[in-house]
mmCIF file of C-alpha atoms in Angstrom:
data_model
loop_
_atom_site.group_PDB
_atom_site.id
_atom_site.type_symbol
_atom_site.label_atom_id
_atom_site.label_comp_id
_atom_site.label_asym_id
_atom_site.label_seq_id
_atom_site.Cartn_x
_atom_site.Cartn_y
_atom_site.Cartn_z
ATOM 1 C CA UNK B 1 70.729 -80.517 5.675
ATOM 2 C CA UNK B 2 72.769 -77.899 3.886
ATOM 3 C CA UNK B 3 71.417 -75.444 1.393
ATOM 4 C CA UNK B 4 72.398 -75.737 -2.251
ATOM 5 C CA UNK B 5 73.446 -72.200 -2.986
ATOM 6 C CA UNK B 6 73.514 -72.497 -6.783
ATOM 7 C CA UNK B 7 69.836 -73.484 -6.817
ATOM 8 C CA UNK B 8 69.052 -70.620 -4.449
ATOM 9 C CA UNK B 9 70.639 -68.277 -6.977
ATOM 10 C CA UNK B 10 68.743 -69.868 -9.869
ATOM 11 C CA UNK B 11 65.482 -69.364 -7.977
ATOM 12 C CA UNK B 12 66.266 -65.675 -7.522
ATOM 13 C CA UNK B 13 67.116 -65.247 -11.205
ATOM 14 C CA UNK B 14 63.875 -67.025 -12.177
ATOM 15 C CA UNK B 15 61.896 -64.619 -9.972
ATOM 16 C CA UNK B 16 63.568 -61.631 -11.654
ATOM 17 C CA UNK B 17 62.756 -63.068 -15.087
ATOM 18 C CA UNK B 18 59.075 -63.344 -14.111
ATOM 19 C CA UNK B 19 59.218 -59.776 -12.810
ATOM 20 C CA UNK B 20 60.397 -58.432 -16.168
ATOM 21 C CA UNK B 21 57.967 -60.646 -18.083
ATOM 22 C CA UNK B 22 55.296 -58.720 -16.184
ATOM 23 C CA UNK B 23 56.843 -55.366 -17.048
ATOM 24 C CA UNK B 24 54.164 -55.278 -19.751
ATOM 25 C CA UNK B 25 51.629 -54.608 -16.975
ATOM 26 C CA UNK B 26 52.835 -51.015 -16.907
ATOM 27 C CA UNK B 27 51.322 -50.634 -20.391
ATOM 28 C CA UNK B 28 47.864 -51.941 -19.427
ATOM 29 C CA UNK B 29 45.360 -49.063 -19.686
ATOM 30 C CA UNK B 30 43.006 -50.964 -17.324
ATOM 31 C CA UNK B 31 42.540 -54.455 -15.936
ATOM 32 C CA UNK B 32 42.501 -57.201 -18.577
ATOM 33 C CA UNK B 33 43.023 -54.598 -21.361
ATOM 34 C CA UNK B 34 46.136 -55.886 -23.076
ATOM 35 C CA UNK B 35 48.644 -53.427 -24.555
ATOM 36 C CA UNK B 36 49.319 -53.346 -28.267
ATOM 37 C CA UNK B 37 52.413 -54.884 -29.845
ATOM 38 C CA UNK B 38 53.570 -51.368 -30.687
ATOM 39 C CA UNK B 39 53.357 -50.386 -27.024
ATOM 40 C CA UNK B 40 55.315 -53.454 -25.898
ATOM 41 C CA UNK B 41 58.004 -52.711 -28.483
ATOM 42 C CA UNK B 42 58.721 -49.537 -26.504
ATOM 43 C CA UNK B 43 59.758 -51.420 -23.352
ATOM 44 C CA UNK B 44 63.120 -50.006 -22.267
ATOM 45 C CA UNK B 45 66.538 -51.689 -22.378
ATOM 46 C CA UNK B 46 65.187 -54.124 -24.921
ATOM 47 C CA UNK B 47 68.598 -55.389 -26.000
ATOM 48 C CA UNK B 48 69.389 -56.331 -22.396
ATOM 49 C CA UNK B 49 65.988 -57.519 -21.203
ATOM 50 C CA UNK B 50 64.575 -59.112 -24.376
ATOM 51 C CA UNK B 51 64.933 -62.704 -23.030
ATOM 52 C CA UNK B 52 62.933 -61.785 -19.920
ATOM 53 C CA UNK B 53 60.395 -59.691 -21.846
ATOM 54 C CA UNK B 54 59.811 -62.568 -24.262
ATOM 55 C CA UNK B 55 60.262 -65.684 -22.147
ATOM 56 C CA UNK B 56 60.267 -64.601 -18.521
ATOM 57 C CA UNK B 57 57.138 -66.672 -17.872
ATOM 58 C CA UNK B 58 59.403 -69.738 -18.022
ATOM 59 C CA UNK B 59 60.697 -68.821 -14.585
ATOM 60 C CA UNK B 60 57.605 -70.530 -13.177
ATOM 61 C CA UNK B 61 58.581 -73.902 -14.663
ATOM 62 C CA UNK B 62 62.073 -73.441 -13.229
ATOM 63 C CA UNK B 63 60.482 -72.780 -9.813
ATOM 64 C CA UNK B 64 58.533 -76.029 -10.039
ATOM 65 C CA UNK B 65 61.599 -78.092 -10.954
ATOM 66 C CA UNK B 66 63.649 -76.557 -8.126
ATOM 67 C CA UNK B 67 60.831 -77.197 -5.654
ATOM 68 C CA UNK B 68 60.684 -80.857 -6.644
ATOM 69 C CA UNK B 69 64.451 -81.173 -6.249
ATOM 70 C CA UNK B 70 64.495 -79.501 -2.847
ATOM 71 C CA UNK B 71 61.511 -81.332 -1.393
ATOM 72 C CA UNK B 72 62.965 -84.606 -2.671
ATOM 73 C CA UNK B 73 66.222 -83.749 -0.920
ATOM 74 C CA UNK B 74 64.549 -82.865 2.370
ATOM 75 C CA UNK B 75 61.768 -85.448 2.551
ATOM 76 C CA UNK B 76 63.255 -88.459 0.751
ATOM 77 C CA UNK B 77 66.678 -88.223 2.383
ATOM 78 C CA UNK B 78 65.857 -86.597 5.725
ATOM 79 C CA UNK B 79 63.967 -87.946 8.725
ATOM 80 C CA UNK B 80 60.472 -89.354 8.126
ATOM 81 C CA UNK B 81 57.779 -86.676 8.342
ATOM 82 C CA UNK B 82 54.056 -87.159 8.795
ATOM 83 C CA UNK B 83 51.416 -85.641 6.551
ATOM 84 C CA UNK B 84 50.369 -83.063 9.145
ATOM 85 C CA UNK B 85 53.974 -82.020 9.774
ATOM 86 C CA UNK B 86 54.538 -81.632 6.042
ATOM 87 C CA UNK B 87 51.401 -79.508 5.672
ATOM 88 C CA UNK B 88 52.344 -77.226 8.576
ATOM 89 C CA UNK B 89 55.834 -76.709 7.178
ATOM 90 C CA UNK B 90 54.411 -75.733 3.801
ATOM 91 C CA UNK B 91 51.843 -73.397 5.342
ATOM 92 C CA UNK B 92 54.507 -71.768 7.528
ATOM 93 C CA UNK B 93 56.699 -71.247 4.481
ATOM 94 C CA UNK B 94 54.103 -69.994 1.994
ATOM 95 C CA UNK B 95 50.985 -68.667 3.681
ATOM 96 C CA UNK B 96 51.982 -65.604 5.777
ATOM 97 C CA UNK B 97 53.270 -63.587 2.818
ATOM 98 C CA UNK B 98 50.469 -64.840 0.587
ATOM 99 C CA UNK B 99 47.832 -63.672 3.074
ATOM 100 C CA UNK B 100 49.518 -60.302 3.597
ATOM 101 C CA UNK B 101 49.808 -59.569 -0.129
ATOM 102 C CA UNK B 102 46.279 -60.825 -0.805
ATOM 103 C CA UNK B 103 44.827 -58.375 1.725
ATOM 104 C CA UNK B 104 47.052 -55.577 0.419
ATOM 105 C CA UNK B 105 45.999 -56.154 -3.200
ATOM 106 C CA UNK B 106 42.315 -56.407 -2.216
ATOM 107 C CA UNK B 107 42.526 -52.983 -0.564
ATOM 108 C CA UNK B 108 44.415 -51.496 -3.508
ATOM 109 C CA UNK B 109 41.984 -52.881 -6.089
ATOM 110 C CA UNK B 110 38.952 -51.626 -4.141
ATOM 111 C CA UNK B 111 40.598 -48.199 -3.927
ATOM 112 C CA UNK B 112 41.355 -48.178 -7.657
ATOM 113 C CA UNK B 113 37.789 -49.157 -8.551
ATOM 114 C CA UNK B 114 36.360 -46.413 -6.366
ATOM 115 C CA UNK B 115 38.802 -43.708 -7.445
ATOM 116 C CA UNK B 116 39.208 -44.471 -11.153
ATOM 117 C CA UNK B 117 36.308 -46.749 -12.054
ATOM 118 C CA UNK B 118 38.458 -49.751 -12.947
ATOM 119 C CA UNK B 119 40.754 -52.381 -11.481
ATOM 120 C CA UNK B 120 44.466 -52.528 -12.275
ATOM 121 C CA UNK B 121 46.035 -55.440 -14.196
ATOM 122 C CA UNK B 122 43.650 -58.224 -13.073
ATOM 123 C CA UNK B 123 39.865 -58.288 -12.945
ATOM 124 C CA UNK B 124 37.600 -60.785 -11.160
ATOM 125 C CA UNK B 125 38.364 -59.205 -7.794
ATOM 126 C CA UNK B 126 35.162 -60.317 -6.101
ATOM 127 C CA UNK B 127 34.358 -62.154 -2.874
ATOM 128 C CA UNK B 128 34.266 -65.605 -4.498
ATOM 129 C CA UNK B 129 37.728 -65.234 -5.986
ATOM 130 C CA UNK B 130 39.009 -63.818 -2.693
ATOM 131 C CA UNK B 131 37.799 -66.932 -0.866
ATOM 132 C CA UNK B 132 39.553 -69.134 -3.420
ATOM 133 C CA UNK B 133 42.772 -67.198 -2.899
ATOM 134 C CA UNK B 134 42.470 -67.670 0.865
ATOM 135 C CA UNK B 135 42.912 -71.436 0.466
ATOM 136 C CA UNK B 136 45.434 -71.391 -2.415
ATOM 137 C CA UNK B 137 42.692 -72.480 -4.836
ATOM 138 C CA UNK B 138 42.723 -69.431 -7.104
ATOM 139 C CA UNK B 139 43.290 -71.357 -10.344
ATOM 140 C CA UNK B 140 41.958 -74.820 -9.603
ATOM 141 C CA UNK B 141 38.876 -74.468 -11.784
ATOM 142 C CA UNK B 142 39.297 -74.408 -15.601
ATOM 143 C CA UNK B 143 39.091 -70.953 -17.101
ATOM 144 C CA UNK B 144 39.246 -69.262 -13.704
ATOM 145 C CA UNK B 145 41.309 -66.375 -15.050
ATOM 146 C CA UNK B 146 43.518 -64.181 -12.928
ATOM 147 C CA UNK B 147 42.475 -62.103 -9.942
ATOM 148 C CA UNK B 148 43.966 -60.193 -7.014
ATOM 149 C CA UNK B 149 47.684 -61.109 -6.775
ATOM 150 C CA UNK B 150 47.728 -63.103 -10.006
ATOM 151 C CA UNK B 151 51.184 -64.747 -9.780
ATOM 152 C CA UNK B 152 49.983 -66.903 -6.883
ATOM 153 C CA UNK B 153 48.388 -69.125 -9.546
ATOM 154 C CA UNK B 154 51.618 -71.146 -9.796
ATOM 155 C CA UNK B 155 51.602 -71.834 -6.062
ATOM 156 C CA UNK B 156 47.952 -72.931 -6.255
ATOM 157 C CA UNK B 157 49.049 -75.538 -8.819
ATOM 158 C CA UNK B 158 51.948 -76.622 -6.654
ATOM 159 C CA UNK B 159 49.700 -77.116 -3.625
ATOM 160 C CA UNK B 160 47.834 -79.836 -5.565
ATOM 161 C CA UNK B 161 51.142 -81.514 -6.406
ATOM 162 C CA UNK B 162 52.200 -81.325 -2.753
ATOM 163 C CA UNK B 163 49.130 -83.410 -1.894
ATOM 164 C CA UNK B 164 50.194 -86.127 -4.347
ATOM 165 C CA UNK B 165 53.814 -85.943 -3.154
ATOM 166 C CA UNK B 166 52.987 -86.372 0.529
ATOM 167 C CA UNK B 167 50.555 -89.234 -0.177
ATOM 168 C CA UNK B 168 53.280 -91.067 -2.121
ATOM 169 C CA UNK B 169 56.070 -90.136 0.282
ATOM 170 C CA UNK B 170 56.284 -93.505 2.100
ATOM 171 C CA UNK B 171 56.535 -95.328 -1.244
ATOM 172 C CA UNK B 172 59.077 -92.885 -2.700
ATOM 173 C CA UNK B 173 61.222 -93.047 0.441
ATOM 174 C CA UNK B 174 61.412 -96.838 0.173
ATOM 175 C CA UNK B 175 61.843 -96.906 -3.626
ATOM 176 C CA UNK B 176 63.147 -93.505 -4.792
ATOM 177 C CA UNK B 177 63.669 -94.498 -8.476
ATOM 178 C CA UNK B 178 59.875 -94.792 -8.853
ATOM 179 C CA UNK B 179 59.788 -91.021 -9.108
ATOM 180 C CA UNK B 180 60.998 -91.256 -12.716
ATOM 181 C CA UNK B 181 58.054 -93.374 -13.966
ATOM 182 C CA UNK B 182 55.826 -90.992 -12.023
ATOM 183 C CA UNK B 183 57.300 -87.985 -13.858
ATOM 184 C CA UNK B 184 56.928 -89.816 -17.184
ATOM 185 C CA UNK B 185 53.243 -90.563 -16.496
ATOM 186 C CA UNK B 186 52.636 -86.893 -15.632
ATOM 187 C CA UNK B 187 54.357 -85.818 -18.853
ATOM 188 C CA UNK B 188 52.344 -88.280 -20.953
ATOM 189 C CA UNK B 189 49.090 -87.101 -19.405
ATOM 190 C CA UNK B 190 50.081 -83.451 -19.891
ATOM 191 C CA UNK B 191 50.668 -84.157 -23.595
ATOM 192 C CA UNK B 192 47.462 -86.170 -24.021
ATOM 193 C CA UNK B 193 45.338 -83.667 -22.072
ATOM 194 C CA UNK B 194 46.745 -80.234 -22.980
ATOM 195 C CA UNK B 195 46.376 -77.146 -20.795
ATOM 196 C CA UNK B 196 45.759 -79.033 -17.545
ATOM 197 C CA UNK B 197 48.152 -76.989 -15.459
ATOM 198 C CA UNK B 198 48.416 -79.313 -12.431
ATOM 199 C CA UNK B 199 49.760 -82.003 -14.777
ATOM 200 C CA UNK B 200 52.311 -79.569 -16.199
ATOM 201 C CA UNK B 201 53.354 -78.559 -12.695
ATOM 202 C CA UNK B 202 53.621 -82.212 -11.615
ATOM 203 C CA UNK B 203 55.835 -83.021 -14.613
ATOM 204 C CA UNK B 204 58.414 -80.382 -13.687
ATOM 205 C CA UNK B 205 58.118 -81.038 -9.953
ATOM 206 C CA UNK B 206 58.695 -84.791 -10.162
ATOM 207 C CA UNK B 207 61.431 -84.327 -12.772
ATOM 208 C CA UNK B 208 63.190 -82.140 -10.214
ATOM 209 C CA UNK B 209 62.694 -84.834 -7.557
ATOM 210 C CA UNK B 210 64.068 -87.407 -9.987
ATOM 211 C CA UNK B 211 67.198 -85.334 -10.517
ATOM 212 C CA UNK B 212 67.786 -85.320 -6.764
ATOM 213 C CA UNK B 213 67.359 -89.112 -6.705
ATOM 214 C CA UNK B 214 69.956 -89.430 -9.494
ATOM 215 C CA UNK B 215 72.438 -87.244 -7.631
ATOM 216 C CA UNK B 216 71.926 -89.133 -4.379
ATOM 217 C CA UNK B 217 72.913 -92.333 -6.207
ATOM 218 C CA UNK B 218 76.198 -90.945 -7.580
ATOM 219 C CA UNK B 219 79.248 -93.004 -6.723
ATOM 220 C CA UNK B 220 82.065 -91.382 -8.722
ATOM 221 C CA UNK B 221 83.100 -87.912 -9.846
ATOM 222 C CA UNK B 222 82.996 -89.199 -13.405
ATOM 223 C CA UNK B 223 79.266 -89.895 -13.066
ATOM 224 C CA UNK B 224 78.714 -86.363 -11.753
ATOM 225 C CA UNK B 225 80.699 -84.902 -14.653
ATOM 226 C CA UNK B 226 78.559 -86.902 -17.065
ATOM 227 C CA UNK B 227 75.407 -85.437 -15.555
ATOM 228 C CA UNK B 228 76.902 -81.935 -15.820
ATOM 229 C CA UNK B 229 77.472 -82.547 -19.530
ATOM 230 C CA UNK B 230 73.952 -83.908 -20.055
ATOM 231 C CA UNK B 231 72.348 -81.063 -18.101
ATOM 232 C CA UNK B 232 74.420 -78.455 -19.896
ATOM 233 C CA UNK B 233 73.471 -79.884 -23.285
ATOM 234 C CA UNK B 234 69.793 -79.880 -22.336
ATOM 235 C CA UNK B 235 69.910 -76.281 -21.072
ATOM 236 C CA UNK B 236 71.754 -75.055 -24.169
ATOM 237 C CA UNK B 237 69.279 -76.897 -26.411
ATOM 238 C CA UNK B 238 66.410 -75.217 -24.565
ATOM 239 C CA UNK B 239 67.988 -71.780 -25.038
ATOM 240 C CA UNK B 240 68.762 -72.406 -28.715
ATOM 241 C CA UNK B 241 65.219 -73.611 -29.472
ATOM 242 C CA UNK B 242 63.341 -71.097 -27.292
ATOM 243 C CA UNK B 243 59.699 -71.015 -28.312
ATOM 244 C CA UNK B 244 59.868 -74.390 -30.033
ATOM 245 C CA UNK B 245 58.633 -77.813 -28.985
ATOM 246 C CA UNK B 246 59.710 -78.974 -25.502
ATOM 247 C CA UNK B 247 62.256 -76.161 -25.116
ATOM 248 C CA UNK B 248 61.112 -75.177 -21.658
ATOM 249 C CA UNK B 249 61.295 -78.785 -20.408
ATOM 250 C CA UNK B 250 64.878 -79.016 -21.687
ATOM 251 C CA UNK B 251 65.831 -75.659 -20.188
ATOM 252 C CA UNK B 252 64.283 -76.066 -16.724
ATOM 253 C CA UNK B 253 65.332 -79.675 -16.202
ATOM 254 C CA UNK B 254 68.761 -79.044 -17.738
ATOM 255 C CA UNK B 255 69.493 -76.062 -15.483
ATOM 256 C CA UNK B 256 68.518 -77.929 -12.318
ATOM 257 C CA UNK B 257 70.512 -80.988 -13.397
ATOM 258 C CA UNK B 258 73.682 -79.104 -14.284
ATOM 259 C CA UNK B 259 73.655 -76.959 -11.130
ATOM 260 C CA UNK B 260 72.814 -79.900 -8.887
ATOM 261 C CA UNK B 261 75.591 -82.028 -10.400
ATOM 262 C CA UNK B 262 78.094 -79.163 -10.194
ATOM 263 C CA UNK B 263 77.248 -78.806 -6.514
ATOM 264 C CA UNK B 264 78.068 -82.491 -6.041
ATOM 265 C CA UNK B 265 81.484 -81.854 -7.615
ATOM 266 C CA UNK B 266 82.298 -78.392 -6.285
ATOM 267 C CA UNK B 267 80.022 -77.320 -3.419
ATOM 268 C CA UNK B 268 79.741 -73.546 -3.579
ATOM 269 C CA UNK B 269 79.114 -71.431 -0.515
ATOM 270 C CA UNK B 270 77.804 -67.962 -1.390
ATOM 271 C CA UNK B 271 75.894 -65.619 0.899
ATOM 272 C CA UNK B 272 74.789 -63.619 -2.138
ATOM 273 C CA UNK B 273 73.204 -66.660 -3.801
ATOM 274 C CA UNK B 274 71.540 -67.734 -0.549
ATOM 275 C CA UNK B 275 70.162 -64.213 -0.182
ATOM 276 C CA UNK B 276 68.735 -64.354 -3.709
ATOM 277 C CA UNK B 277 66.968 -67.569 -2.733
ATOM 278 C CA UNK B 278 65.633 -65.952 0.438
ATOM 279 C CA UNK B 279 64.114 -62.988 -1.389
ATOM 280 C CA UNK B 280 62.798 -64.896 -4.429
ATOM 281 C CA UNK B 281 59.337 -65.557 -2.985
ATOM 282 C CA UNK B 282 58.888 -61.953 -1.766
ATOM 283 C CA UNK B 283 59.966 -60.685 -5.193
ATOM 284 C CA UNK B 284 57.430 -62.997 -6.793
ATOM 285 C CA UNK B 285 54.525 -61.888 -4.593
ATOM 286 C CA UNK B 286 55.421 -58.199 -4.214
ATOM 287 C CA UNK B 287 56.033 -57.153 -7.803
ATOM 288 C CA UNK B 288 52.359 -56.995 -8.825
ATOM 289 C CA UNK B 289 51.305 -54.983 -5.724
ATOM 290 C CA UNK B 290 54.043 -52.439 -6.480
ATOM 291 C CA UNK B 291 52.828 -52.250 -10.071
ATOM 292 C CA UNK B 292 49.274 -51.611 -8.912
ATOM 293 C CA UNK B 293 50.467 -48.758 -6.686
ATOM 294 C CA UNK B 294 52.445 -47.219 -9.552
ATOM 295 C CA UNK B 295 49.572 -47.608 -12.032
ATOM 296 C CA UNK B 296 47.256 -45.878 -9.567
ATOM 297 C CA UNK B 297 49.817 -43.066 -9.270
ATOM 298 C CA UNK B 298 49.791 -42.755 -13.072
ATOM 299 C CA UNK B 299 45.974 -42.692 -13.132
ATOM 300 C CA UNK B 300 45.932 -40.015 -10.434
ATOM 301 C CA UNK B 301 48.447 -37.867 -12.310
ATOM 302 C CA UNK B 302 50.988 -38.114 -9.505
ATOM 303 C CA UNK B 303 53.595 -39.589 -11.852
ATOM 304 C CA UNK B 304 53.894 -39.380 -15.650
ATOM 305 C CA UNK B 305 53.176 -42.718 -17.294
ATOM 306 C CA UNK B 306 55.995 -42.039 -19.751
ATOM 307 C CA UNK B 307 58.630 -42.887 -17.133
ATOM 308 C CA UNK B 308 58.055 -46.605 -17.698
ATOM 309 C CA UNK B 309 59.772 -46.204 -21.066
ATOM 310 C CA UNK B 310 62.956 -44.671 -19.645
ATOM 311 C CA UNK B 311 66.142 -46.705 -19.235
ATOM 312 C CA UNK B 312 66.446 -46.007 -15.505
ATOM 313 C CA UNK B 313 62.925 -47.019 -14.482
ATOM 314 C CA UNK B 314 63.148 -50.841 -14.790
ATOM 315 C CA UNK B 315 66.412 -50.851 -12.848
ATOM 316 C CA UNK B 316 64.943 -48.569 -10.175
ATOM 317 C CA UNK B 317 61.887 -50.826 -9.912
ATOM 318 C CA UNK B 318 64.108 -53.886 -9.533
ATOM 319 C CA UNK B 319 66.193 -52.163 -6.852
ATOM 320 C CA UNK B 320 63.030 -51.156 -4.985
ATOM 321 C CA UNK B 321 61.718 -54.717 -5.098
ATOM 322 C CA UNK B 322 65.004 -56.190 -3.876
ATOM 323 C CA UNK B 323 64.943 -53.779 -0.929
ATOM 324 C CA UNK B 324 61.278 -54.475 -0.144
ATOM 325 C CA UNK B 325 61.790 -58.222 -0.523
ATOM 326 C CA UNK B 326 64.673 -58.205 1.937
ATOM 327 C CA UNK B 327 62.675 -56.201 4.482
ATOM 328 C CA UNK B 328 59.629 -58.449 4.108
ATOM 329 C CA UNK B 329 61.716 -61.608 4.374
ATOM 330 C CA UNK B 330 63.328 -60.426 7.599
ATOM 331 C CA UNK B 331 60.344 -58.646 9.078
ATOM 332 C CA UNK B 332 57.440 -60.910 8.084
ATOM 333 C CA UNK B 333 58.412 -64.225 6.546
ATOM 334 C CA UNK B 334 61.008 -65.366 9.066
ATOM 335 C CA UNK B 335 59.118 -64.328 12.235
ATOM 336 C CA UNK B 336 55.784 -65.716 10.977
ATOM 337 C CA UNK B 337 57.338 -68.995 9.907
ATOM 338 C CA UNK B 338 59.067 -69.409 13.276
ATOM 339 C CA UNK B 339 55.855 -68.542 15.161
ATOM 340 C CA UNK B 340 53.775 -71.114 13.262
ATOM 341 C CA UNK B 341 56.378 -73.814 13.786
ATOM 342 C CA UNK B 342 56.664 -72.988 17.492
ATOM 343 C CA UNK B 343 52.877 -73.224 17.820
ATOM 344 C CA UNK B 344 52.860 -76.583 16.054
ATOM 345 C CA UNK B 345 55.693 -78.009 18.159
ATOM 346 C CA UNK B 346 53.858 -76.928 21.276
ATOM 347 C CA UNK B 347 50.756 -78.837 20.212
ATOM 348 C CA UNK B 348 52.343 -82.144 19.198
ATOM 349 C CA UNK B 349 54.641 -84.693 20.770
ATOM 350 C CA UNK B 350 56.659 -85.163 17.588
ATOM 351 C CA UNK B 351 59.172 -82.494 16.611
ATOM 352 C CA UNK B 352 60.596 -83.404 13.206
ATOM 353 C CA UNK B 353 64.104 -82.183 12.563
ATOM 354 C CA UNK B 354 64.026 -79.218 10.250
ATOM 355 C CA UNK B 355 66.813 -78.855 7.733
ATOM 356 C CA UNK B 356 67.902 -75.924 5.631
ATOM 357 C CA UNK B 357 68.531 -76.286 1.970
ATOM 358 C CA UNK B 358 67.690 -74.273 -1.118
ATOM 359 C CA UNK B 359 64.143 -73.274 -0.244
ATOM 360 C CA UNK B 360 61.089 -74.639 -1.956
ATOM 361 C CA UNK B 361 59.071 -71.608 -2.926
#
């Protein structure tokens, strides 16, 4: 199955937005000690990066919607896959880099505590939280807070949704339109029971799957053009009402709908966009470890903390992360994923066909 390059590119952009949302970490004097509004007002290139500084957290909801779209594409339209095969594919895709960054951050945080008497960015870096991170359960309990490599919280939510998705997979394969009532139920529950993050994640995920179901049912170019118009209107409404009620739902779902429908009309092949999709997960999991290293360098007096307010620093940090992400993707993610899948194929009689599409983070 072919990759959808526009969604790969959107995933990369969403990861960069999250990265700059977390630029505020450079102004944390110690773990969990939030910077003042005056300090955040000094973030550099504010005219350029204000959307990411203010709303970059919304990249997570975009991730969830893309993941639902992609997994719907692969598992509703591809060959049937068993629950164990699905789980191994997800582990091969997500776990190697998660484990590597978890161990790296644990070492860095222990070093910071010993050298400077405090953790960097996130607290709660104890054995119990480490064990939760090991099984992608870092934020399953209410009020768990952030620890170690904090951004993994969104993946811990998605893992719960994966379990629901794979349990319902036989039903959804036979009756794909049922995904829309499922998304509506998740949305209703998320509204009735606020702040239950798995429900929020499920709403975006199954909305993304529903979009894929809509596109698979297209029969004419006119229908695709209509969906482009609807998705574009939703995305523009989300941008225009940023911070208001339901703006992020309109933006995330609208972007996935418009790009998916455009791909149905004009399939775009772009190595640059595919590359952005490849490095999106490394960007997401590497940006906090690099921040911890830099904050420790500031604490040690090896670098002046004032450089975070210069115009060149955010661009240099982004360039560094893109380089690191590419190296990690080639040197760790791809080999580890292939090794796990080879091991699994060697231990089972069934070898499900693996397709490539825009990757579910």
